[in-house]
XYZ file of C-alpha atoms in Angstrom:
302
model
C -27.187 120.733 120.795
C -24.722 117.546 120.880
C -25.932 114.431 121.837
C -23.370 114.172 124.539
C -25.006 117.452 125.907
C -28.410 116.262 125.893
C -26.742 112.436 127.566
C -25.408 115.047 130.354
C -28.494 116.546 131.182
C -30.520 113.446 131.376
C -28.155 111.621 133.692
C -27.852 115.057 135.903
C -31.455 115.393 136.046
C -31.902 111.919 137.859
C -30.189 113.140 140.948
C -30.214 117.041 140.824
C -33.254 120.037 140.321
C -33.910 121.507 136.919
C -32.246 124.524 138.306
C -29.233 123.070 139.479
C -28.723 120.903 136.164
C -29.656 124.246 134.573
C -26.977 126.272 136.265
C -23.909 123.209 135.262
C -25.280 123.388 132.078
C -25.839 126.774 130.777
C -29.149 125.639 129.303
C -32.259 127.429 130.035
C -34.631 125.616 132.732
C -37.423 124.717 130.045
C -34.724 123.414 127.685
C -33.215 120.989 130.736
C -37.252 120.055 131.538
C -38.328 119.694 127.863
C -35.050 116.950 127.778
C -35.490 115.152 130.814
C -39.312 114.778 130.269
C -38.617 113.508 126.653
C -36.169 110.726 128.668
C -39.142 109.604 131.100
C -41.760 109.074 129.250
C -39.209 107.448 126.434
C -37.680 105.234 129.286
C -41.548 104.267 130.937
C -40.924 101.602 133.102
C -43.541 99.025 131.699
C -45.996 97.369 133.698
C -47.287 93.605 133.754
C -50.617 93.853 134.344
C -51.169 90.111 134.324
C -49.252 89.554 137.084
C -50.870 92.671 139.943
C -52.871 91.158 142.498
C -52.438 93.361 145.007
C -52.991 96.894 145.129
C -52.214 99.824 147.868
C -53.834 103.259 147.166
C -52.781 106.241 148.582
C -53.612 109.727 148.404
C -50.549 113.266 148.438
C -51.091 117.097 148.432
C -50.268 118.475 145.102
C -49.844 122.288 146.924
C -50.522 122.169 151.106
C -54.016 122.067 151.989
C -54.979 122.474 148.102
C -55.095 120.080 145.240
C -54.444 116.392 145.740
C -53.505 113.251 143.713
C -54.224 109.768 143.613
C -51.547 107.219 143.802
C -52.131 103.413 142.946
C -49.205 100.891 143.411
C -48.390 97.503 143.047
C -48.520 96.415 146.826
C -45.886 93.465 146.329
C -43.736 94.714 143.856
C -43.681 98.534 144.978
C -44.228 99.728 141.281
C -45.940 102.610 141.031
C -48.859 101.614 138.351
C -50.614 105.069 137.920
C -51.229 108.727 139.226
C -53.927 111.157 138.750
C -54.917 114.911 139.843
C -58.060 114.093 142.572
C -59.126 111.878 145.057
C -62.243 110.840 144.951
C -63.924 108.213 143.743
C -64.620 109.497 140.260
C -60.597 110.318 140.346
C -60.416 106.751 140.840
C -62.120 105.691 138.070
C -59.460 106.149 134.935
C -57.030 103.992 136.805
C -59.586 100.804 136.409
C -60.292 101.880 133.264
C -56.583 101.161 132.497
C -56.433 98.265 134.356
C -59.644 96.808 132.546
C -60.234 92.975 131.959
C -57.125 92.331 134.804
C -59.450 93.789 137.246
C -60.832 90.271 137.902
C -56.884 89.131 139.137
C -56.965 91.746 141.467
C -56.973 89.963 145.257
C -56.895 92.975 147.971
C -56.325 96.443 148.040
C -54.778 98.440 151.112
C -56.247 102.260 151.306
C -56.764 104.578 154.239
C -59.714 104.153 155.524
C -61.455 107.793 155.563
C -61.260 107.464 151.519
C -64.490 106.356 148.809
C -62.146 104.778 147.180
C -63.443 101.443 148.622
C -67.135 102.287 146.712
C -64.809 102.113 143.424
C -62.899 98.862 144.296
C -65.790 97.148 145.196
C -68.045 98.147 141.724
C -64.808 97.092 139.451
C -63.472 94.193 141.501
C -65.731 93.236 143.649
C -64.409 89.581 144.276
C -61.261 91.811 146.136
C -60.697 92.398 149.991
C -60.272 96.207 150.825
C -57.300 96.099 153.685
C -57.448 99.318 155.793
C -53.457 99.952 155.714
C -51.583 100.475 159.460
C -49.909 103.124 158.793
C -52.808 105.406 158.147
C -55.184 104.213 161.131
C -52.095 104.977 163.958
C -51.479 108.126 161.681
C -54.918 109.079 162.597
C -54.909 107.476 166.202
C -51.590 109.832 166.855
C -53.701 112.859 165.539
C -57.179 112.486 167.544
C -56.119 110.284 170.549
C -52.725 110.670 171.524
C -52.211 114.846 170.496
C -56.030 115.299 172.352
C -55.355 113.767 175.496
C -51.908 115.022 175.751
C -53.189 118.863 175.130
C -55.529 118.276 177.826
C -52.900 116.409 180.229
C -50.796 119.306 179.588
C -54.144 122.164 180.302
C -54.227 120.052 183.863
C -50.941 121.052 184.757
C -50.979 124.748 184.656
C -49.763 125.269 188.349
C -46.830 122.798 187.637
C -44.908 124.215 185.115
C -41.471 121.751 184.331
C -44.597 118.921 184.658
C -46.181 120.455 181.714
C -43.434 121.365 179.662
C -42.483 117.369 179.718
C -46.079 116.570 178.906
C -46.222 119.209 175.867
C -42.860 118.213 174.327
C -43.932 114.135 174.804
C -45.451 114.057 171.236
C -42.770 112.538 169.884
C -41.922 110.020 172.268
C -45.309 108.831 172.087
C -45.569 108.695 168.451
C -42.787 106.797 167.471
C -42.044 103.153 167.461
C -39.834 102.591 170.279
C -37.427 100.716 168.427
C -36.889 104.092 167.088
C -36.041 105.907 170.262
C -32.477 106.328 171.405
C -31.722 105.039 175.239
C -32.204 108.673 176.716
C -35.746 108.839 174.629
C -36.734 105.443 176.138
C -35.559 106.700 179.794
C -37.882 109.835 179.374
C -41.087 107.618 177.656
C -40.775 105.407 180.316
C -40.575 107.859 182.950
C -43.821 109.845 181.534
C -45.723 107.077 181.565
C -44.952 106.401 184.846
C -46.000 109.482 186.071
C -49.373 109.609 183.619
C -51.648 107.611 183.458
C -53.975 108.799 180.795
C -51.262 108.814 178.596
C -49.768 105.467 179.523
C -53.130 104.416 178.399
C -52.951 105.712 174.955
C -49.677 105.173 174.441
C -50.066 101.450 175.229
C -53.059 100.979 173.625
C -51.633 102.672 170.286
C -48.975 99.803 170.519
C -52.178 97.058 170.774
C -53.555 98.569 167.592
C -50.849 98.087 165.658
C -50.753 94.125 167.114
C -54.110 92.974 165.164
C -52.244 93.480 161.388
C -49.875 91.382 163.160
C -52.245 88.725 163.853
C -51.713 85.428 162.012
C -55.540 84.914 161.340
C -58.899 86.580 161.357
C -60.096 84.904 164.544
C -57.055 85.700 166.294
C -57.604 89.589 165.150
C -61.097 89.931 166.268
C -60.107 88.632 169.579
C -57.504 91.063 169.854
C -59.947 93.652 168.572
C -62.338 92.843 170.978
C -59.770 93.215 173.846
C -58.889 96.185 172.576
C -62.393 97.826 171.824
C -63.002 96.926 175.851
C -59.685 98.380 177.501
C -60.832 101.578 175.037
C -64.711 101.970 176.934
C -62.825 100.907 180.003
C -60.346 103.955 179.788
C -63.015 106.750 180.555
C -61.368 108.815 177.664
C -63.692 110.162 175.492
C -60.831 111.231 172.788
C -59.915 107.118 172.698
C -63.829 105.755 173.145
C -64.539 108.240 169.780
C -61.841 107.288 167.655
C -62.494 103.193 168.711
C -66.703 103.631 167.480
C -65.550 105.570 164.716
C -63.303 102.521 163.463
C -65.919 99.878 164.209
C -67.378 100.298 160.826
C -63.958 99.701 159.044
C -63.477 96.519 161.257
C -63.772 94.433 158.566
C -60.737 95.992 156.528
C -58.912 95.762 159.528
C -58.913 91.940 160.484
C -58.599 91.499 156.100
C -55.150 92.541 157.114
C -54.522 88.656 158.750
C -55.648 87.223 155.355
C -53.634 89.591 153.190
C -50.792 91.438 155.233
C -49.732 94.414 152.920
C -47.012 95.671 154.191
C -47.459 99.287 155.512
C -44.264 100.214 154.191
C -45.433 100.549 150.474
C -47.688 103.186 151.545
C -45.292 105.335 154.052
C -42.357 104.766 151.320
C -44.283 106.417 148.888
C -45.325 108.976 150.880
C -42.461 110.023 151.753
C -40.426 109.766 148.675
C -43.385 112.011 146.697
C -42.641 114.417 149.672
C -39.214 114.412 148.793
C -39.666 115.022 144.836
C -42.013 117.926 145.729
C -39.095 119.217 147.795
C -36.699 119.159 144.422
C -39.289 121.350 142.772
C -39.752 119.095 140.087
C -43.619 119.413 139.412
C -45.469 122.339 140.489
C -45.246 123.864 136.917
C -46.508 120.279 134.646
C -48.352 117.921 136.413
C -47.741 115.245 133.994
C -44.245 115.357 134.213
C -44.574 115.316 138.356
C -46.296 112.121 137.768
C -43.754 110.593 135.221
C -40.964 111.395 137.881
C -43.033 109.531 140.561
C -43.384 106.356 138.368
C -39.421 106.423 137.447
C -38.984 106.506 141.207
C -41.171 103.414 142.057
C -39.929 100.969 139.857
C -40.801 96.859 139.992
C -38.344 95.342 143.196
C -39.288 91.325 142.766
């Protein structure tokens, strides 16, 4: 095989599937895989260890509803620093191994906050803030509040039929950031919300969560929280008064977010991006080289 060949197949494989690079090339699929593997871990992005202080942690389905990974990134520079079949808090561990005598540098760390991975911070850098990331807690707000009481909005409206075929087709207006919604999306939100009251509630009290990791200091979060916590025991919902006492406990993570504002995007980038590799195919059949494609695609961005 020519070195031009091999040159071809690496620079195909950063933007096609094995298969398709396979099928231009008239190699076989482990002979395109063996090359392209050989070119990641040879071209490892490095990592300066030194300089992490901030770290976001993140968790991805290896096969739906199956095996998961770990994910742990440098929160200000979006490199990915290391991934690893698991998630718990033994899963965890190898990663601080790795990061050893740094661990002491490390500042905060954004996670979701149904994980142990807060246990592990805490025994190898305990001097670090764990930040409950945004993007996860309205994730899970959209899941137990907002789908909940809109199932049962819609159950309410059996006899009125066009009523409850708005109400069950309203997840995604109520879901999204309204900057995202076109002008006929608005018209309809605001229209719904006009007409519902329970979900009026949850819907505006989704957007008041998201306010305290916009806050510009601790005290000026808890306030908000407190507001918040109140307009939630206020709302006679039970699906909204159980998810607010089951995020009391993480309250502390939460208003670390006015201290150290990670921004949720590191976490729902990556997210999305693994979700997009898995798509291509590329790692179903070697894990390791599934994870060496995720840390090409996360490089440093100072």
């Amino acid at each position: 095989m020519t070195s031009r060949l091999v040159r071809c197949v690496e620079e195909l494989c950063k933007v096609l599937p094995i298969k398709h690079v396979s099928t231009l090339v008239g190699l076989s699929w482990n002979t395109v895989k063996r090359i392209d593997k050989a070119r990641l871990i040879r071209e490892l992005p490095s990592i300066a260890w030194g300089e992490v202080r901030r770290l976001a942690i993140d968790e991805f389905a290896l096969h739906k509803g199956h095996r998961y990974a770990t994910v742990v990134a440098d929160a200000d520079t979006r490199q990915v620093l290391w991934v690893g079949e698991g998630r718990s808090r033994l899963d965890l561990r190898p990663f601080f191994e790795q990061l050893g005598e740094y661990a002491k540098s490390i500042e905060a760390v954004a996670m979701d906050q149904n994980s142990a991975f807060d246990l592990e911070v805490k025994l190898h850098c305990p001097q670090a803030e764990v930040v409950y990331d945004l993007f996860h807690v309205v994730a899970k707000y959209g899941r137990e509040v907002i789908d909940r009481v809109r199932v049962d909005q819609a159950n309410t409206l059996r006899s009125d039929k066009p009523a409850r075929r708005a109400v069950k087709r309203s997840r995604w207006l109520l879901l999204k950031n309204r900057s995202n919604l076109s002008g006929k999306q608005e018209a309809k939100l605001e229209e719904l919300i006009a007409i519902n009251q329970p979900l009026a509630t949850v819907y505006v009290l989704k957007e008041q969560l998201k306010e305290l990791w916009r806050c510009r200091n601790a005290w000026e979060a808890f306030k908000l929280w407190r507001q918040w916590w109140r307009s939630c025991r206020e709302s006679g919902l039970k699906p909204l008064m159980d998810f607010a006492r089951k995020l009391l406990p993480y309250l502390r993570g939460i208003l670390a977010s006015a201290k150290y504002p990670l921004n949720t995007s590191v976490l729902e980038g990556m997210n999305n991006k693994i979700k997009v590799i898995k798509r291509m195919a590329y790692g179903y059949r070697d894990i390791q080289y599934f994870f060496l494609k995720i840390k090409h695609a996360f490089p440093a961005k100072w």
